[in-house]
PDB file of C-alpha atoms in Angstrom:
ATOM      1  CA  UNK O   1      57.086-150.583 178.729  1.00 36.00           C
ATOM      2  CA  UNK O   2      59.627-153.023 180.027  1.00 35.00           C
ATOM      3  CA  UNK O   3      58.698-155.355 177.428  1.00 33.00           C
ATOM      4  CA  UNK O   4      59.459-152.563 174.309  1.00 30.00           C
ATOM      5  CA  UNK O   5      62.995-152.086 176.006  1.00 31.00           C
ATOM      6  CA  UNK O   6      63.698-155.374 175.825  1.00 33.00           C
ATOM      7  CA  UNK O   7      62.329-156.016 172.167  1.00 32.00           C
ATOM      8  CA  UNK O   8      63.380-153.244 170.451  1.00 32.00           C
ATOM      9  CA  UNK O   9      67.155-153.718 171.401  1.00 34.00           C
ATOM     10  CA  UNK O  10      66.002-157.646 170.315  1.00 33.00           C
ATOM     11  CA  UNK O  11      64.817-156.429 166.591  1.00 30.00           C
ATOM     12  CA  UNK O  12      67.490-154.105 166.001  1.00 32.00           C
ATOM     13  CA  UNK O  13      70.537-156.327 166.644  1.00 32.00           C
ATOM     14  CA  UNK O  14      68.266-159.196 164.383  1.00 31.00           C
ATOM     15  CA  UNK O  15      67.740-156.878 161.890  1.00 32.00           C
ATOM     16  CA  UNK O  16      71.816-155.505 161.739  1.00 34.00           C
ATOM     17  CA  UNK O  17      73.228-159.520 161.618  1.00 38.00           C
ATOM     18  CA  UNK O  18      71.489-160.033 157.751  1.00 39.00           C
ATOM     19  CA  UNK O  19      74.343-160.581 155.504  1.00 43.00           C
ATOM     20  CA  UNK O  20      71.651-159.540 152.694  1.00 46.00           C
ATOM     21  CA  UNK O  21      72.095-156.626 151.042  1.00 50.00           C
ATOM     22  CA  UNK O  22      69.967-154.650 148.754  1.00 49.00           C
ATOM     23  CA  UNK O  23      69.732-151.044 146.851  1.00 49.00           C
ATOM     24  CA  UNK O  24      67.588-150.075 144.879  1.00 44.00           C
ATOM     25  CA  UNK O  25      67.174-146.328 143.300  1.00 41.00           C
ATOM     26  CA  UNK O  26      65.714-144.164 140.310  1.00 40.00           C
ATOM     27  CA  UNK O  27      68.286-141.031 141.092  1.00 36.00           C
ATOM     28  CA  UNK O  28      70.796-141.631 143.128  1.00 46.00           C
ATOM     29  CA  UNK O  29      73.256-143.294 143.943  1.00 53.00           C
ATOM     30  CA  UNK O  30      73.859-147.285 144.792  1.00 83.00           C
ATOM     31  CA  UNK O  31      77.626-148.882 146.163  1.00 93.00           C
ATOM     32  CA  UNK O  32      78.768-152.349 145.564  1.00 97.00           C
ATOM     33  CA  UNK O  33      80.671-154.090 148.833  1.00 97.00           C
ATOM     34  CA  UNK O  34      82.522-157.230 147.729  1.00 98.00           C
ATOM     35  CA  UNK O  35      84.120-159.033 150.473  1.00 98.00           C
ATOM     36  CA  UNK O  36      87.868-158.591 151.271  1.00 98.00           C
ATOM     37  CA  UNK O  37      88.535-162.123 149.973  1.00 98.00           C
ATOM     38  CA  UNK O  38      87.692-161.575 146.677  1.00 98.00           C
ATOM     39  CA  UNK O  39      89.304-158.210 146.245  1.00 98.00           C
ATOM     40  CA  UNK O  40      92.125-158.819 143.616  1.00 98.00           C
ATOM     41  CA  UNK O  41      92.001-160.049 139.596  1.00 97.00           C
ATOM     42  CA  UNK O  42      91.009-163.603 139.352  1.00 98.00           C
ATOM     43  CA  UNK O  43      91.390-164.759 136.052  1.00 97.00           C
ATOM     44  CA  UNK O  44      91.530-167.988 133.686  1.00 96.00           C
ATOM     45  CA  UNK O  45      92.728-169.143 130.569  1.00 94.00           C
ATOM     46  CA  UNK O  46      90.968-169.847 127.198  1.00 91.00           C
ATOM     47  CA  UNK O  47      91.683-170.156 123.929  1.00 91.00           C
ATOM     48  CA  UNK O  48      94.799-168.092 124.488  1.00 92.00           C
ATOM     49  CA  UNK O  49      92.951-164.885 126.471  1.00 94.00           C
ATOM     50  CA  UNK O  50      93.219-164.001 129.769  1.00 94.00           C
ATOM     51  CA  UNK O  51      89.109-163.872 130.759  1.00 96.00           C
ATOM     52  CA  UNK O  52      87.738-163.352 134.453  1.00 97.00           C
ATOM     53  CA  UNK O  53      86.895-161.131 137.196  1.00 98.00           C
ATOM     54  CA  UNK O  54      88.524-158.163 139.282  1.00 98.00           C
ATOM     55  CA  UNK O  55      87.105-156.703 142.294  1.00 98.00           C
ATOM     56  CA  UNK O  56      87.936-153.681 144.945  1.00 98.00           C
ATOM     57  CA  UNK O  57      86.470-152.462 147.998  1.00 98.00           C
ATOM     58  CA  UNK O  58      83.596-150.885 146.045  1.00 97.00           C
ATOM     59  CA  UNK O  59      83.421-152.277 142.169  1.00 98.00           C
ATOM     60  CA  UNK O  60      83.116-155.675 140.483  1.00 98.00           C
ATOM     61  CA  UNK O  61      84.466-156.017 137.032  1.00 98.00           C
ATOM     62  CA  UNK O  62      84.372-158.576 133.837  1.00 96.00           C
ATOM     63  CA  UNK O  63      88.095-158.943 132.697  1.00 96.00           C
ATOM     64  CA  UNK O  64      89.175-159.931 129.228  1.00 95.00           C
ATOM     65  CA  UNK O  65      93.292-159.588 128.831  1.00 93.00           C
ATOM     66  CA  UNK O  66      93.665-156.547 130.197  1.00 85.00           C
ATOM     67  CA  UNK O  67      90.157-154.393 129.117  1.00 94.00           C
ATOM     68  CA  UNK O  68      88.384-153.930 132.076  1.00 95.00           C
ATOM     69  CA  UNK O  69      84.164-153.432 132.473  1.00 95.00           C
ATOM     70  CA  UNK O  70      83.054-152.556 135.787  1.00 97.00           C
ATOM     71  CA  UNK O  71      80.225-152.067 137.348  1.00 97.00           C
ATOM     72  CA  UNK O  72      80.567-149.044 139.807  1.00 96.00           C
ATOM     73  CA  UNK O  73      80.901-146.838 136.469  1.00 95.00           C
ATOM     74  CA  UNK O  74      78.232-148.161 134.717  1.00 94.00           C
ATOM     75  CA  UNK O  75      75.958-147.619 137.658  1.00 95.00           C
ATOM     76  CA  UNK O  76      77.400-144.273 138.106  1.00 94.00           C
ATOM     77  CA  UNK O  77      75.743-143.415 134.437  1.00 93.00           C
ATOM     78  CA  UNK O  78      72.330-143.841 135.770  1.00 91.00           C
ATOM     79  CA  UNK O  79      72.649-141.621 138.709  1.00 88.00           C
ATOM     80  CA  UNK O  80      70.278-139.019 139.256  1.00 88.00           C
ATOM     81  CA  UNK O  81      67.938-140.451 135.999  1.00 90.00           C
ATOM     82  CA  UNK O  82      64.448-142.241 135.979  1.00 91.00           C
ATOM     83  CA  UNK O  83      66.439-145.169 135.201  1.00 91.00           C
ATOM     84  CA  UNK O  84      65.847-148.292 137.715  1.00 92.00           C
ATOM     85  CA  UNK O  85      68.837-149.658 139.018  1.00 94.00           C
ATOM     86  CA  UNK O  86      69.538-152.263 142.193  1.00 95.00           C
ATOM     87  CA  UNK O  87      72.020-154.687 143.213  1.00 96.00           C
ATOM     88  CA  UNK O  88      71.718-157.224 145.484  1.00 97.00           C
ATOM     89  CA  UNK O  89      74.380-158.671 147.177  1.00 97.00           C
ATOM     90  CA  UNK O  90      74.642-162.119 149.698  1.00 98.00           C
ATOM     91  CA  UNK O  91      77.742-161.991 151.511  1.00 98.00           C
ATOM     92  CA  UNK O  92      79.488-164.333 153.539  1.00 98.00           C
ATOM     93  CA  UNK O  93      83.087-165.731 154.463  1.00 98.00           C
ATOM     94  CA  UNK O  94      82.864-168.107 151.720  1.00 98.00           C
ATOM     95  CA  UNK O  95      80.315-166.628 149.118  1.00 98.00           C
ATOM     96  CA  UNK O  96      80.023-163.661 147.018  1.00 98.00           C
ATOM     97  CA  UNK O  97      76.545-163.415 144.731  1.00 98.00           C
ATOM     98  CA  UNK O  98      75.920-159.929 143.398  1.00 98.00           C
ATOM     99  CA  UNK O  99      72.961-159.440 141.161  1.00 97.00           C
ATOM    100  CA  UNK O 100      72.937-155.850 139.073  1.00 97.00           C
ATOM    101  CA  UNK O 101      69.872-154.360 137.538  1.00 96.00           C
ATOM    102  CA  UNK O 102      70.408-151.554 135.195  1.00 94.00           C
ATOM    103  CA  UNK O 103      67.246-150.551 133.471  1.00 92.00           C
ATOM    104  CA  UNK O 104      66.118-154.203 133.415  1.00 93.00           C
ATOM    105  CA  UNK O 105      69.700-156.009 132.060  1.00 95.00           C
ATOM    106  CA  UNK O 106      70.551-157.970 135.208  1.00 96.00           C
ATOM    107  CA  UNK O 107      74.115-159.159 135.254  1.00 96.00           C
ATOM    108  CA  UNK O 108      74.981-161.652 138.278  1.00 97.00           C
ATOM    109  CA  UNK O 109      78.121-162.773 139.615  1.00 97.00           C
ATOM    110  CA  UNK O 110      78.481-165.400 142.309  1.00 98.00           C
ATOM    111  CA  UNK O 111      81.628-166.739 143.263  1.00 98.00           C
ATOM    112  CA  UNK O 112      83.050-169.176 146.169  1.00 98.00           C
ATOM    113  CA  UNK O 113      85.955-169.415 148.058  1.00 98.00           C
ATOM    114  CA  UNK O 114      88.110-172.294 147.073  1.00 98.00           C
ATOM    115  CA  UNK O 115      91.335-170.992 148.671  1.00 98.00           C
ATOM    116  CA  UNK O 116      93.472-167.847 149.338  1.00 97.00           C
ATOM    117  CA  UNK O 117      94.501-168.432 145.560  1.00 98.00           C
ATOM    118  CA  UNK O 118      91.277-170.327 143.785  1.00 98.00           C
ATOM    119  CA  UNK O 119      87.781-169.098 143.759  1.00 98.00           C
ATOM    120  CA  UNK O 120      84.875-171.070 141.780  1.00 98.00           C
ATOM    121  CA  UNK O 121      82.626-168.706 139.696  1.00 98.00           C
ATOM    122  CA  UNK O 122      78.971-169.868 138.335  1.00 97.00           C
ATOM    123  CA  UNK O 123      78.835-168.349 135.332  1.00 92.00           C
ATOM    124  CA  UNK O 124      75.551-170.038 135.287  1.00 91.00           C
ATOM    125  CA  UNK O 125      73.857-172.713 136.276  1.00 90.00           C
ATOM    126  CA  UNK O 126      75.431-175.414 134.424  1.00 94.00           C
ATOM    127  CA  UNK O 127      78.667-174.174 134.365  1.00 95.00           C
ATOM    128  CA  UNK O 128      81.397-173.237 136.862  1.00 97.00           C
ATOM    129  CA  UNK O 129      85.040-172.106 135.944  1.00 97.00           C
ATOM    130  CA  UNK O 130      87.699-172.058 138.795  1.00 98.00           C
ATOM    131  CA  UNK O 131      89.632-168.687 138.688  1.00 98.00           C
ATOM    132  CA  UNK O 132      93.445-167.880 140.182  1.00 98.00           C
ATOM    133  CA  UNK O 133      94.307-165.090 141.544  1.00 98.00           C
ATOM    134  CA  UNK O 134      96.730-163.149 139.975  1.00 94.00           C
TER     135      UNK O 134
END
């Protein structure tokens, strides 16, 4: 018995310090947690558009000028379907990789901390774009 006391306080603090994080559902509903570093627009410039990515306690978003499309909502339309949808998230000080699954079109975004103004995003991977915050 003594051993289970000690063990099971063991497992459960283990099992609380993952920085993974995973949802999956059919019908209801799934949340999104970026870190506070990367909330804010982050954004570059190419061939004369604004392009990048925006992100808030509980959404991640692909920006182009000034149109907006974010993920919360688009998760939000699959709530309470047969639909499949998960996201994945690894989270650290430094690192942000999300993975979303909406009825089988996975969209990932994984970004790093460069500063308290840069952050690196892998758009894929053989390309990388630095982004400024804005």
């Amino acid at each position: 018995m003594k051993k289970l006391l000690i063990f099971a306080p063991t497992l459960l603090f283990l099992l609380s310090c993952s920085n993974d994080s995973s949802n999956t559902t059919s019908n209801s509903s799934i949340a999104l947690h970026p870190p506070i570093w990367t909330h804010g627009t982050w954004t570059y410039e190419t061939g004369g558009q604004q392009m990048g990515l925006k992100f808030s306690p509980d959404n991640v978003c692909n920006v182009t000028n000034s149109n907006a499309n974010c993920y919360k909502e688009a998760l939000a339309l699959y709530e309470n379907t047969q639909a499949t949808t998960s996201v994945t998230e690894e989270i650290s000080e430094t690192e942000y990789k999300v993975v979303i699954n909406i009825s089988g079109g996975i969209v990932t975004f994984d970004v790093a901390k460069v500063s308290t103004d840069k952050i690196n995003w892998k758009i894929n991977s053989n390309s990388s774009v630095i982004l400024n915050r804005q």
